[in-house]
Coordinates of C-alpha atoms in Angstrom, one line a residue:
Chain A
M109 CA 3.1 -6.2 -34.7
S110 CA 3.5 -9.5 -35.9
L111 CA 1.0 -12.6 -35.1
T112 CA 3.5 -14.7 -33.4
L113 CA 4.6 -12.1 -31.1
L114 CA 0.8 -11.6 -30.1
Y115 CA 0.0 -15.6 -29.7
V116 CA 3.2 -15.4 -27.4
Q117 CA 2.3 -12.6 -25.5
T118 CA -1.0 -13.8 -25.1
L119 CA 0.2 -17.1 -23.6
N120 CA 2.6 -14.9 -21.2
G121 CA -0.5 -12.8 -20.5
L122 CA -2.3 -16.2 -19.6
Q123 CA 0.8 -17.0 -17.4
L124 CA 0.7 -14.0 -15.6
G125 CA -3.0 -14.6 -15.3
V126 CA -2.8 -18.1 -13.7
L127 CA 0.0 -17.1 -11.6
L128 CA -2.3 -14.0 -9.9
F129 CA -4.9 -16.6 -9.7
L130 CA -3.0 -18.7 -7.6
I131 CA -2.2 -16.0 -5.3
A132 CA -5.7 -14.6 -5.2
A133 CA -7.3 -17.5 -4.8
G134 CA -6.5 -17.6 -1.3
L135 CA -6.6 -13.8 -0.7
T136 CA -10.1 -13.4 -1.3
L137 CA -11.6 -16.2 0.5
V138 CA -9.5 -15.0 3.9
F139 CA -10.8 -11.4 2.5
G140 CA -14.1 -12.9 2.0
V141 CA -14.6 -15.1 4.7
M142 CA -13.0 -13.6 7.6
D143 CA -13.4 -9.7 6.4
F144 CA -9.5 -9.6 7.0
I145 CA -7.0 -7.6 5.1
N146 CA -4.1 -9.4 4.6
L147 CA -1.2 -7.2 3.1
A148 CA 1.2 -10.1 4.2
H149 CA -0.2 -12.5 1.6
G150 CA 2.6 -11.4 -0.7
V151 CA 4.8 -12.4 1.5
Q152 CA 3.6 -16.2 1.2
Y153 CA 4.5 -16.2 -2.3
M154 CA 8.0 -15.0 -1.5
I155 CA 8.2 -17.7 1.1
G156 CA 6.9 -20.4 -1.2
A157 CA 9.5 -19.1 -3.6
Y158 CA 12.6 -19.4 -0.9
L159 CA 11.7 -22.4 0.4
A160 CA 11.4 -24.4 -3.2
A161 CA 14.9 -22.8 -3.8
M162 CA 16.5 -23.9 -0.6
F163 CA 15.1 -27.4 -0.7
T164 CA 15.7 -27.6 -4.9
A165 CA 19.4 -26.6 -4.0
M166 CA 19.7 -29.2 -1.0
T167 CA 17.9 -32.2 -2.9
G168 CA 18.8 -31.5 -6.2
N169 CA 15.8 -32.0 -7.5
F170 CA 13.0 -29.8 -8.4
F171 CA 9.9 -32.0 -8.1
L172 CA 11.6 -33.1 -4.7
G173 CA 12.2 -29.6 -3.5
L174 CA 8.3 -28.8 -4.5
A175 CA 7.3 -31.2 -2.1
L176 CA 9.1 -30.3 0.5
A177 CA 8.2 -26.6 0.2
L178 CA 4.2 -26.8 -0.2
P179 CA 4.0 -28.5 3.4
S180 CA 6.7 -26.1 4.7
A181 CA 4.6 -23.4 3.3
L182 CA 1.7 -24.4 4.8
L183 CA 3.2 -25.1 8.1
F184 CA 4.6 -21.6 7.9
G185 CA 1.1 -19.9 7.4
L186 CA -0.5 -22.2 9.8
A187 CA 2.2 -20.5 12.2
L188 CA 1.6 -17.2 11.4
E189 CA -2.0 -17.5 11.8
F190 CA -1.8 -19.0 15.2
L191 CA 0.5 -16.3 16.4
V192 CA -0.8 -13.4 15.0
F193 CA -3.4 -13.2 12.6
R194 CA -6.2 -15.1 14.7
H195 CA -6.0 -12.3 17.3
L196 CA -6.6 -9.7 14.4
Y197 CA -9.8 -11.5 12.9
D198 CA -12.7 -9.1 14.9
R199 CA -10.4 -5.9 15.1
D200 CA -11.1 -3.4 12.3
H201 CA -9.3 -2.9 9.0
L202 CA -6.9 -0.6 9.9
D203 CA -5.7 -2.8 12.6
Q204 CA -5.0 -5.3 10.4
V205 CA -3.4 -3.3 7.7
L206 CA -0.8 -1.9 10.5
A207 CA -0.1 -5.6 12.0
T208 CA 0.1 -7.0 8.2
F209 CA 2.0 -4.0 7.2
G210 CA 4.6 -5.1 10.3
I211 CA 4.9 -8.7 9.2
I212 CA 6.1 -7.4 5.5
L213 CA 9.0 -5.7 7.2
T214 CA 9.8 -8.1 9.4
L215 CA 9.6 -11.3 6.5
N216 CA 11.5 -9.2 4.0
Q217 CA 14.0 -8.9 6.0
A218 CA 14.4 -12.1 7.6
V219 CA 14.5 -13.0 3.9
K220 CA 17.6 -10.9 3.8
V221 CA 19.1 -12.3 6.8
I222 CA 18.7 -16.2 6.1
W223 CA 19.4 -16.0 2.7
G224 CA 21.3 -12.9 1.6
A225 CA 20.2 -9.8 -0.3
A226 CA 21.0 -11.2 -3.7
P227 CA 18.6 -12.9 -6.1
L228 CA 18.8 -16.4 -5.8
S229 CA 18.1 -18.6 -9.2
V230 CA 16.6 -22.3 -9.4
P231 CA 17.5 -24.3 -13.0
I232 CA 14.3 -25.3 -14.9
P233 CA 13.8 -29.1 -14.2
D234 CA 15.7 -30.8 -17.0
A235 CA 12.8 -32.5 -18.5
F236 CA 11.1 -29.2 -19.2
S237 CA 13.7 -27.1 -19.8
G238 CA 14.0 -25.5 -23.5
S239 CA 11.0 -24.4 -25.8
I240 CA 8.6 -26.1 -28.0
V241 CA 7.0 -25.6 -31.1
L242 CA 3.4 -24.8 -30.9
M243 CA 3.2 -23.6 -34.4
P244 CA 5.4 -23.1 -37.5
G245 CA 7.6 -20.4 -36.4
L246 CA 6.0 -20.3 -32.8
L247 CA 8.3 -21.4 -30.1
Y248 CA 7.6 -21.3 -26.5
P249 CA 9.4 -22.3 -23.2
V250 CA 7.5 -25.7 -21.8
W251 CA 8.0 -24.6 -18.4
R252 CA 5.6 -21.6 -18.6
L253 CA 3.5 -24.1 -20.5
V254 CA 3.8 -26.2 -17.4
I255 CA 3.2 -23.2 -15.0
I256 CA -0.2 -22.4 -17.2
G257 CA -1.3 -26.1 -17.3
S258 CA -0.8 -26.8 -13.5
G259 CA -2.4 -23.3 -12.5
L260 CA -5.5 -23.9 -14.6
A261 CA -5.9 -27.7 -13.2
I262 CA -5.5 -26.0 -9.8
A263 CA -8.3 -23.6 -10.9
V264 CA -10.4 -26.6 -12.2
L265 CA -9.8 -28.5 -8.7
L266 CA -10.1 -25.7 -6.5
G267 CA -13.7 -24.6 -8.4
I268 CA -15.1 -28.6 -7.7
L269 CA -13.6 -27.8 -4.1
V270 CA -15.6 -25.1 -3.6
S271 CA -18.9 -25.7 -5.0
K272 CA -19.1 -29.5 -4.6
T273 CA -17.5 -30.3 -1.4
R274 CA -19.1 -30.0 2.4
I275 CA -15.9 -27.6 3.4
G276 CA -16.4 -25.8 0.2
M277 CA -20.3 -25.2 1.0
L278 CA -19.1 -23.8 4.3
V279 CA -16.6 -21.8 2.9
R280 CA -19.3 -20.3 0.5
A281 CA -21.5 -19.9 3.2
G282 CA -18.8 -18.1 5.6
A283 CA -18.0 -15.8 2.6
T284 CA -21.8 -14.9 2.3
N285 CA -22.6 -14.3 5.8
A286 CA -19.4 -15.9 8.5
N287 CA -21.9 -15.2 11.9
M288 CA -24.7 -17.3 10.5
V289 CA -22.4 -20.2 9.9
S290 CA -20.9 -19.7 13.0
A291 CA -24.6 -19.5 14.8
L292 CA -25.5 -22.9 13.2
G293 CA -22.4 -24.4 14.9
V294 CA -20.2 -24.7 12.8
D295 CA -16.3 -24.3 14.1
I296 CA -15.5 -20.6 12.3
G297 CA -12.2 -20.7 14.0
K298 CA -11.2 -23.8 12.5
L299 CA -12.7 -23.3 9.4
F300 CA -11.1 -20.1 9.2
M301 CA -7.7 -22.1 10.2
I302 CA -8.2 -24.2 6.9
V303 CA -8.9 -21.8 4.4
F304 CA -5.8 -19.4 5.5
G305 CA -3.5 -22.4 5.8
F306 CA -4.9 -23.5 2.2
G307 CA -4.5 -20.3 0.8
A308 CA -0.9 -19.8 2.0
M309 CA 0.1 -23.0 0.5
L310 CA -1.2 -22.1 -2.9
A311 CA 0.2 -18.6 -2.4
G312 CA 3.3 -20.7 -1.9
F313 CA 2.8 -23.0 -4.6
A314 CA 2.7 -19.6 -7.4
G315 CA 6.1 -18.6 -5.8
A316 CA 7.7 -22.0 -5.9
M317 CA 6.4 -22.7 -10.0
V318 CA 7.9 -19.3 -11.0
A319 CA 11.3 -19.7 -8.7
P320 CA 12.9 -21.0 -12.0
I321 CA 11.6 -18.5 -14.4
L322 CA 12.1 -15.1 -12.2
S323 CA 15.1 -14.2 -9.8
V324 CA 13.8 -15.1 -6.1
E325 CA 14.6 -12.0 -4.4
P326 CA 13.6 -10.3 -1.0
G327 CA 10.3 -8.1 -1.6
M328 CA 9.5 -10.1 -4.8
G329 CA 5.9 -10.3 -3.3
D330 CA 5.2 -6.7 -2.6
N331 CA 4.2 -5.5 -6.1
L332 CA 2.2 -8.8 -7.1
L333 CA 0.4 -8.4 -4.0
I334 CA -1.2 -5.1 -5.2
L335 CA -1.7 -6.5 -8.2
T336 CA -3.6 -9.7 -6.7
F337 CA -5.8 -7.1 -4.4
V338 CA -6.9 -5.1 -7.8
V339 CA -7.4 -8.9 -9.0
I340 CA -9.7 -9.7 -6.0
V341 CA -11.5 -6.5 -5.7
I342 CA -12.5 -6.7 -9.6
G343 CA -13.4 -10.1 -9.0
G344 CA -15.9 -9.7 -6.3
I345 CA -14.5 -10.3 -2.6
G346 CA -14.9 -13.9 -1.6
S347 CA -15.7 -15.4 -5.1
V348 CA -13.0 -17.8 -6.5
R349 CA -14.6 -17.7 -10.0
G350 CA -14.6 -14.0 -10.5
A351 CA -10.8 -14.0 -8.9
F352 CA -10.0 -16.2 -11.7
I353 CA -11.8 -14.3 -14.7
A354 CA -10.3 -11.0 -13.0
A355 CA -6.7 -12.7 -12.8
V356 CA -6.9 -13.5 -16.5
M357 CA -8.2 -10.4 -17.3
V358 CA -5.4 -8.5 -15.6
G359 CA -2.8 -10.9 -16.5
L360 CA -3.8 -10.4 -20.3
V361 CA -4.5 -6.3 -20.2
D362 CA -1.0 -5.8 -18.1
T363 CA 1.0 -8.0 -20.8
L364 CA -0.2 -7.2 -23.7
G365 CA -0.2 -3.4 -22.7
R366 CA 2.9 -3.5 -22.1
S367 CA 4.0 -5.2 -25.0
F368 CA 1.7 -3.9 -27.7
G369 CA 1.1 -0.1 -25.9
P370 CA 4.6 1.3 -27.1
T371 CA 4.1 -0.1 -30.7
L372 CA 0.4 1.7 -30.6
L373 CA 1.7 4.7 -29.1
R374 CA 4.3 5.1 -31.6
A375 CA 1.2 6.2 -34.2
I376 CA 0.9 9.2 -32.5
M377 CA 4.8 9.9 -31.1
D378 CA 8.3 9.7 -31.7
P379 CA 9.7 6.0 -31.2
A380 CA 11.7 6.8 -28.4
A381 CA 9.2 8.7 -26.5
A382 CA 6.7 6.7 -27.6
S383 CA 8.3 3.3 -26.1
Q384 CA 9.2 5.0 -22.8
T385 CA 5.7 6.1 -22.2
G386 CA 4.2 3.2 -23.2
R387 CA 6.2 1.2 -20.7
A388 CA 5.0 3.2 -18.1
L389 CA 1.3 4.1 -18.9
A390 CA 1.0 0.1 -19.7
P391 CA 1.0 -0.7 -16.1
M392 CA -1.8 2.2 -15.2
L393 CA -4.4 0.1 -17.4
T394 CA -4.9 -2.4 -15.1
Y395 CA -5.6 0.1 -12.5
I396 CA -7.6 2.0 -14.5
L397 CA -9.6 -1.3 -15.3
M398 CA -10.0 -1.6 -11.9
A399 CA -11.6 2.0 -11.3
A400 CA -13.8 1.5 -14.1
V401 CA -15.3 -1.7 -12.8
L402 CA -15.8 -0.3 -9.4
F403 CA -17.3 2.4 -11.0
F404 CA -19.9 0.9 -12.6
R405 CA -20.6 -2.2 -10.4
P406 CA -18.9 -1.0 -6.6
A407 CA -18.7 -4.2 -5.3
G408 CA -16.9 -6.1 -8.3
L409 CA -18.0 -8.4 -10.8
F410 CA -19.2 -11.3 -8.7
P411 CA -19.7 -10.2 -5.3
A412 CA -19.9 -12.8 -2.9
K413 CA -22.0 -11.0 -0.5
K414 CA -25.5 -9.9 -1.7
Chain B
M128 CA -7.7 17.8 32.5
M129 CA -8.7 20.2 29.7
I130 CA -5.4 22.4 30.1
R131 CA -3.3 18.9 30.2
R132 CA -4.6 17.6 27.0
E133 CA -4.3 20.4 25.4
A134 CA -0.9 20.8 26.5
L135 CA 0.7 17.8 24.6
P136 CA 0.6 19.5 21.1
L137 CA 2.3 23.0 22.8
L138 CA 4.8 21.0 24.2
L139 CA 5.3 19.4 21.0
F140 CA 5.7 22.5 18.9
A141 CA 7.7 24.3 21.9
F142 CA 10.1 21.4 21.9
F143 CA 10.6 21.6 17.8
A144 CA 11.0 25.5 18.3
L145 CA 13.8 25.2 20.8
M146 CA 15.3 22.1 18.8
P147 CA 17.6 23.9 16.7
I148 CA 19.3 25.7 20.3
A149 CA 19.8 22.2 21.5
A150 CA 21.3 20.8 18.0
S151 CA 23.6 23.7 17.9
F152 CA 25.4 22.2 20.4
G153 CA 25.6 18.9 18.7
P154 CA 25.7 17.5 15.2
E155 CA 23.5 20.6 13.9
S156 CA 23.2 20.0 10.2
Y157 CA 22.3 15.9 10.6
L158 CA 19.7 16.9 13.4
L159 CA 18.3 19.9 11.4
A160 CA 17.8 18.0 8.7
L161 CA 16.3 14.8 10.8
V162 CA 13.8 16.9 12.7
T163 CA 12.8 19.0 9.3
R164 CA 11.9 15.5 7.7
V165 CA 9.7 14.3 11.0
M166 CA 8.1 17.9 10.4
V167 CA 7.3 17.6 6.7
F168 CA 5.8 13.9 7.2
A169 CA 3.9 14.9 10.4
I170 CA 2.0 17.4 8.3
A171 CA 1.5 14.5 5.4
A172 CA 0.2 12.3 9.0
V173 CA -1.9 15.0 10.3
S174 CA -3.8 15.6 6.9
L175 CA -4.3 11.9 7.0
D176 CA -5.6 11.9 10.2
L177 CA -8.0 14.1 9.0
I178 CA -9.9 11.9 7.0
L179 CA -8.8 8.7 8.3
G180 CA -9.4 9.6 12.1
Y181 CA -12.4 11.9 11.8
G182 CA -14.0 10.8 8.6
A183 CA -12.9 7.0 8.7
L184 CA -11.8 7.2 5.0
V185 CA -9.0 5.0 4.9
S186 CA -6.9 6.5 2.0
F187 CA -4.4 3.8 0.9
G188 CA -3.1 6.5 -1.7
H189 CA -2.2 9.2 0.7
A190 CA 1.7 9.5 -0.9
A191 CA -0.2 10.4 -4.3
F192 CA -0.6 13.9 -3.0
M193 CA 3.1 14.3 -1.5
G194 CA 4.4 13.3 -4.9
V195 CA 1.8 15.9 -6.8
G196 CA 3.0 18.5 -4.5
A197 CA 6.8 17.5 -4.9
Y198 CA 6.4 17.0 -8.7
A199 CA 4.8 20.7 -9.3
V200 CA 8.3 22.1 -8.0
G201 CA 10.4 19.8 -9.5
I202 CA 8.7 20.4 -13.2
L203 CA 8.2 24.1 -12.3
S204 CA 11.9 24.5 -11.0
S205 CA 13.4 22.3 -14.0
H206 CA 11.8 25.2 -16.5
G207 CA 13.4 27.7 -14.6
I208 CA 10.5 28.9 -12.4
K209 CA 11.8 29.1 -8.9
D210 CA 9.5 31.3 -7.1
T211 CA 7.5 29.8 -4.3
A212 CA 4.9 32.6 -5.4
I213 CA 4.1 30.7 -8.3
Q214 CA 5.3 26.7 -7.6
L215 CA 3.4 26.5 -4.1
P216 CA 0.0 27.9 -5.6
V217 CA 0.4 25.4 -8.5
A218 CA 1.4 22.5 -6.0
L219 CA -1.4 23.5 -3.8
A220 CA -4.2 23.9 -6.8
A221 CA -2.3 20.4 -8.7
S222 CA -2.8 18.4 -5.3
A223 CA -6.4 19.6 -4.8
F224 CA -7.5 18.8 -8.3
F225 CA -5.9 15.6 -8.3
A226 CA -8.1 15.0 -5.0
V227 CA -11.1 16.7 -6.5
I228 CA -11.1 13.7 -9.3
T229 CA -10.1 10.8 -7.4
G230 CA -12.2 11.8 -4.7
A231 CA -15.4 12.4 -6.5
L232 CA -14.9 9.0 -8.0
S233 CA -13.4 7.1 -4.9
L234 CA -16.3 8.2 -2.7
R235 CA -18.6 6.4 -4.5
T236 CA -17.5 3.2 -2.7
K237 CA -17.2 2.5 0.7
G238 CA -15.4 0.4 3.3
V239 CA -12.7 -2.0 1.5
Y240 CA -13.6 -0.9 -1.9
F241 CA -12.8 3.0 -1.0
I242 CA -9.3 1.2 0.3
M243 CA -8.7 -0.3 -2.7
I244 CA -9.8 2.6 -5.5
T245 CA -7.8 4.7 -3.5
L246 CA -4.7 2.3 -3.6
A247 CA -5.5 2.2 -7.5
F248 CA -5.3 5.9 -8.0
G249 CA -1.9 6.1 -5.9
Q250 CA -0.5 3.5 -8.3
M251 CA -1.8 5.4 -11.5
A252 CA -0.2 8.7 -10.0
F253 CA 3.3 6.6 -9.4
F254 CA 3.3 5.2 -12.7
L255 CA 2.4 8.3 -14.2
A256 CA 5.2 9.8 -12.7
V257 CA 7.9 6.8 -14.3
S258 CA 6.4 7.5 -17.3
L259 CA 8.0 11.3 -17.3
A260 CA 10.8 10.7 -19.3
A261 CA 11.2 14.3 -19.6
Y262 CA 11.4 15.0 -15.9
G263 CA 13.9 11.7 -15.1
G264 CA 11.2 9.1 -15.2
D265 CA 12.4 6.1 -13.1
D266 CA 15.2 7.6 -11.6
G267 CA 13.6 11.1 -10.2
M268 CA 15.6 14.4 -10.9
T269 CA 17.5 17.0 -8.7
L270 CA 16.7 19.9 -8.2
S271 CA 18.9 22.7 -8.7
G272 CA 18.2 24.3 -5.7
R273 CA 15.6 25.4 -3.5
S274 CA 12.9 27.6 -4.0
Q275 CA 13.0 31.1 -3.8
L276 CA 10.8 34.1 -2.4
F277 CA 10.8 37.1 -4.9
G278 CA 13.9 35.7 -6.1
F279 CA 15.1 35.6 -2.4
D280 CA 16.9 32.5 -1.3
F281 CA 15.1 32.5 2.0
I282 CA 15.1 28.6 2.8
K283 CA 18.8 28.1 1.5
R284 CA 19.9 27.6 4.8
D285 CA 19.0 24.7 6.7
R286 CA 17.6 26.7 10.0
A287 CA 15.8 29.2 8.2
F288 CA 14.0 25.9 6.5
Y289 CA 13.6 24.4 9.9
Y290 CA 11.6 27.1 10.8
V291 CA 9.4 27.7 7.6
T292 CA 8.6 24.1 8.0
L293 CA 7.6 24.5 11.2
V294 CA 5.3 27.6 10.9
A295 CA 3.9 25.2 8.0
L296 CA 3.2 22.4 10.6
I297 CA 1.8 24.9 12.8
A298 CA -0.3 26.6 10.5
A299 CA -1.8 23.0 9.1
Y300 CA -2.3 21.8 12.5
A301 CA -4.2 24.8 13.6
L302 CA -6.4 24.7 10.4
C303 CA -7.3 21.1 10.7
R304 CA -7.5 21.7 14.8
S305 CA -10.3 24.6 13.9
L306 CA -11.9 22.5 11.0
V307 CA -12.5 19.4 13.4
V308 CA -14.1 21.7 16.0
S309 CA -16.4 23.2 13.5
R310 CA -19.9 22.3 12.4
F311 CA -18.3 21.2 9.4
G312 CA -16.1 19.1 11.3
R313 CA -19.5 17.7 13.6
V314 CA -20.8 16.6 10.5
I315 CA -18.0 14.6 9.5
R316 CA -17.3 12.9 12.9
G317 CA -21.2 12.1 12.8
A318 CA -21.1 10.5 9.1
R319 CA -18.2 8.4 10.8
E320 CA -20.3 7.6 13.4
N321 CA -23.9 7.0 12.0
P322 CA -23.8 7.8 8.2
Q323 CA -27.1 6.8 7.9
R324 CA -28.8 9.2 10.2
M325 CA -26.6 12.0 9.0
A326 CA -28.1 11.3 5.6
A327 CA -31.4 11.2 7.1
I328 CA -30.9 14.4 9.2
G329 CA -30.8 16.1 5.8
F330 CA -26.9 16.3 5.7
P331 CA -25.1 15.7 1.8
L332 CA -22.5 13.3 3.3
F333 CA -21.0 13.2 -0.1
H334 CA -20.3 16.9 -0.6
Y335 CA -18.8 16.9 3.1
Q336 CA -16.7 14.3 2.7
L337 CA -15.0 15.3 -0.5
A338 CA -14.6 18.6 0.8
I339 CA -12.5 17.2 3.3
Y340 CA -10.6 15.0 1.1
V341 CA -9.7 17.6 -0.8
I342 CA -8.7 19.8 2.3
A343 CA -6.7 16.6 3.3
G344 CA -5.0 16.0 -0.3
T345 CA -4.0 19.9 -0.6
L346 CA -2.4 19.6 3.0
C347 CA -0.3 16.7 1.8
G348 CA 0.5 18.6 -1.5
L349 CA 1.9 21.2 1.0
A350 CA 4.3 18.5 2.6
G351 CA 4.9 17.2 -1.0
F352 CA 6.4 21.0 -1.8
L353 CA 8.5 21.0 1.4
M354 CA 9.7 17.6 0.6
A355 CA 11.1 18.3 -2.7
N356 CA 12.7 21.4 -1.3
Q357 CA 14.5 19.4 1.8
A358 CA 15.7 16.6 -0.1
E359 CA 16.6 18.8 -3.4
F360 CA 15.0 15.9 -5.4
V361 CA 12.1 14.3 -6.4
S362 CA 11.3 10.9 -7.6
P363 CA 7.9 8.6 -8.1
A364 CA 9.7 6.8 -4.8
Y365 CA 7.9 9.4 -3.0
M366 CA 4.5 7.8 -3.9
T367 CA 4.7 4.0 -3.6
W368 CA 2.1 2.2 -2.4
Q369 CA 4.6 1.2 0.5
R370 CA 4.8 5.1 1.5
S371 CA 1.2 5.3 1.6
G372 CA 1.6 2.3 4.1
E373 CA 4.0 4.0 6.2
L374 CA 1.8 7.1 6.7
I375 CA -1.4 5.1 7.7
V376 CA 1.6 3.3 10.1
M377 CA 2.1 6.9 11.7
V378 CA -1.1 7.7 11.9
L379 CA -2.0 4.9 13.9
L380 CA 1.4 4.6 15.8
G381 CA 0.4 8.0 17.3
G382 CA -3.2 7.2 18.1
L383 CA -6.5 7.8 15.4
G384 CA -8.3 10.8 15.5
S385 CA -6.6 13.3 17.6
L386 CA -4.4 14.9 15.1
H387 CA -1.3 15.4 17.3
G388 CA -1.2 11.8 17.7
A389 CA -0.3 11.8 13.8
I390 CA 2.8 14.2 14.8
L391 CA 3.7 12.3 17.4
G392 CA 3.2 9.0 15.6
A393 CA 5.7 10.7 12.4
A394 CA 8.0 11.6 14.6
A395 CA 8.3 8.1 16.7
F396 CA 8.6 6.5 13.4
L397 CA 11.1 8.1 11.6
L398 CA 13.3 8.5 15.0
L399 CA 12.7 4.7 15.4
E400 CA 13.8 4.1 11.9
E401 CA 16.5 6.5 12.0
G402 CA 17.8 5.2 15.4
L403 CA 17.4 1.2 14.9
S404 CA 19.0 1.5 11.4
G405 CA 22.0 3.2 13.4
I406 CA 22.0 -0.2 15.3
T407 CA 22.0 -2.6 12.6
E408 CA 21.2 -2.7 9.1
H409 CA 18.5 -5.5 9.7
W410 CA 16.5 -2.8 11.8
K411 CA 13.6 -3.6 10.2
L412 CA 13.8 -7.3 12.3
I413 CA 13.1 -5.2 15.0
F414 CA 10.6 -2.4 13.9
G415 CA 8.3 -5.0 12.2
P416 CA 7.2 -7.1 15.3
F417 CA 7.2 -3.6 16.8
L418 CA 4.6 -2.5 15.2
V419 CA 2.7 -5.9 15.2
L420 CA 2.9 -5.8 19.2
V421 CA 1.6 -2.0 18.9
V422 CA -1.8 -3.2 17.3
L423 CA -1.9 -6.3 19.6
F424 CA -1.2 -5.0 22.8
A425 CA -1.0 -1.1 22.7
R426 CA -4.5 -0.3 21.4
G427 CA -5.0 3.7 20.5
G428 CA -1.2 4.0 20.0
L429 CA 1.2 6.4 21.4
I430 CA -1.8 8.7 22.5
G431 CA -3.6 5.8 23.5
A432 CA -0.7 4.9 25.9
V433 CA -0.4 8.0 27.7
E434 CA -3.8 8.4 28.3
R435 CA -4.3 5.3 30.0
L436 CA -0.8 5.8 31.7
R437 CA -2.4 9.4 33.2
G438 CA -5.5 7.6 33.6
K439 CA -3.9 5.2 36.1
G440 CA -2.0 8.1 37.8
G441 CA -4.8 10.3 37.9
A442 CA -6.8 7.1 39.7

């Protein structure tokens, strides 16, 4: 268990955390402000990745592709909101689960029809390919640093947006008591739409950013979605700050658990069994973390509703 | 009116009982396998409806119980214990045990947090199954044959297995029905409508809800036992969160809180899946929008639609 490996895995965990935060930020607001369970949020992430892959292939430039993918992801999210989701806000959670489950099935399949079942790959932009030496003996891929950096930048911007601007104030007020905000004369429908579109775009951005390092394939958002739900529940539904802290926590626990769990288990088991068991038990760590948080704080770490 | 309402479950069971006769004129083994699968999932859906429809406890990890039941069969049978007299009690006890632990923790939370914590327990069970390297890990394991009863291969033939499953379904349904109409069931429904008032009257709701949660989990373990036997295969795929979602979809599709609605929903879900996937490999493109449309326009599921039609006819 070398120190270098620990640093690398910590950076990997941070990268996963940032990624989770980008998806969770929109989801926690949609959840907190509109009281809407959107299982289809992971699909937005997948759509973002596919749009980036398509536009990058068309233009031959990742950043041009990203610039085209973001507004497209936004438009797509708004279209979904207009067609389906806005009719579900006043329904109970079960109806929302059923309808958004239907949307997952539809879009996962639609993606397969349009782009094929085989994974797409997106090349890492030339300027950011390769690795750089962070410390003697510590090489790290540049693109992953770009993901971490851009994610942290967005987290800061989002924090300012939510805590300092008028729209952010309305969003926070909406997360605390949406009816009251509506009674005070704010067009809550419009607010919902803005929050929803923005959340869809952030998830799309996350998908686009990881497209060069992961394979872009149907259903890629499904398992990440569940991890994102874990994040927002730990962080407290409706809290962007909570989502950030929980995302980094989950990212680190998941990554470090996966890489060092087997090593630690080797102390008590034979190596083959330790690596197999460790690899499989590590994902459980995040769920154990969540169950423990809910046990002691049933509304998460930073609940928006008092 | 009462007689007609009770006619639907009887009609369903009569259909299940007579289906093999009709099937013997067609592709018999295919039809038997398909409808057996429908009945197995119907048991799981009925057990979910018990907590979802009557208790308003939205469990998003219900498939885990199916997995626990199935793995009990798989693990015992891989050690050469193939007798139902041992396998079934172990499968039920394991599911009940899992339900006691997870229920006692989950029921401390409410609403959305309950959904999420049950989901978390479901995922834990899933990853635990993946980690069981000795029992196939990720790939699952094939059983060496179906369970026996006192050394006798009582469900080896598909038709025998079909009727054993039907009996299990009817027994599960009858148990749930009698629970729902009992005083116990009225307390559960009272807790759904107004928990504060029920608590104020003096009912220890936590114990009632834990009891119904454990009963539902145990019944779902029974479905898992049957499922493992039907496929003669056990894998972590039985407990993915998507499978839990599908169980919820079945209950909602049929109509919440009627028990036979869950049977109808399981049948509709699996038959639609089967039928549509026969037409096109992209059947989810039809099935997905169908689910969305059901939510938007057909509130109350299939049972609701049937009752609306009947309401129109009667008026």
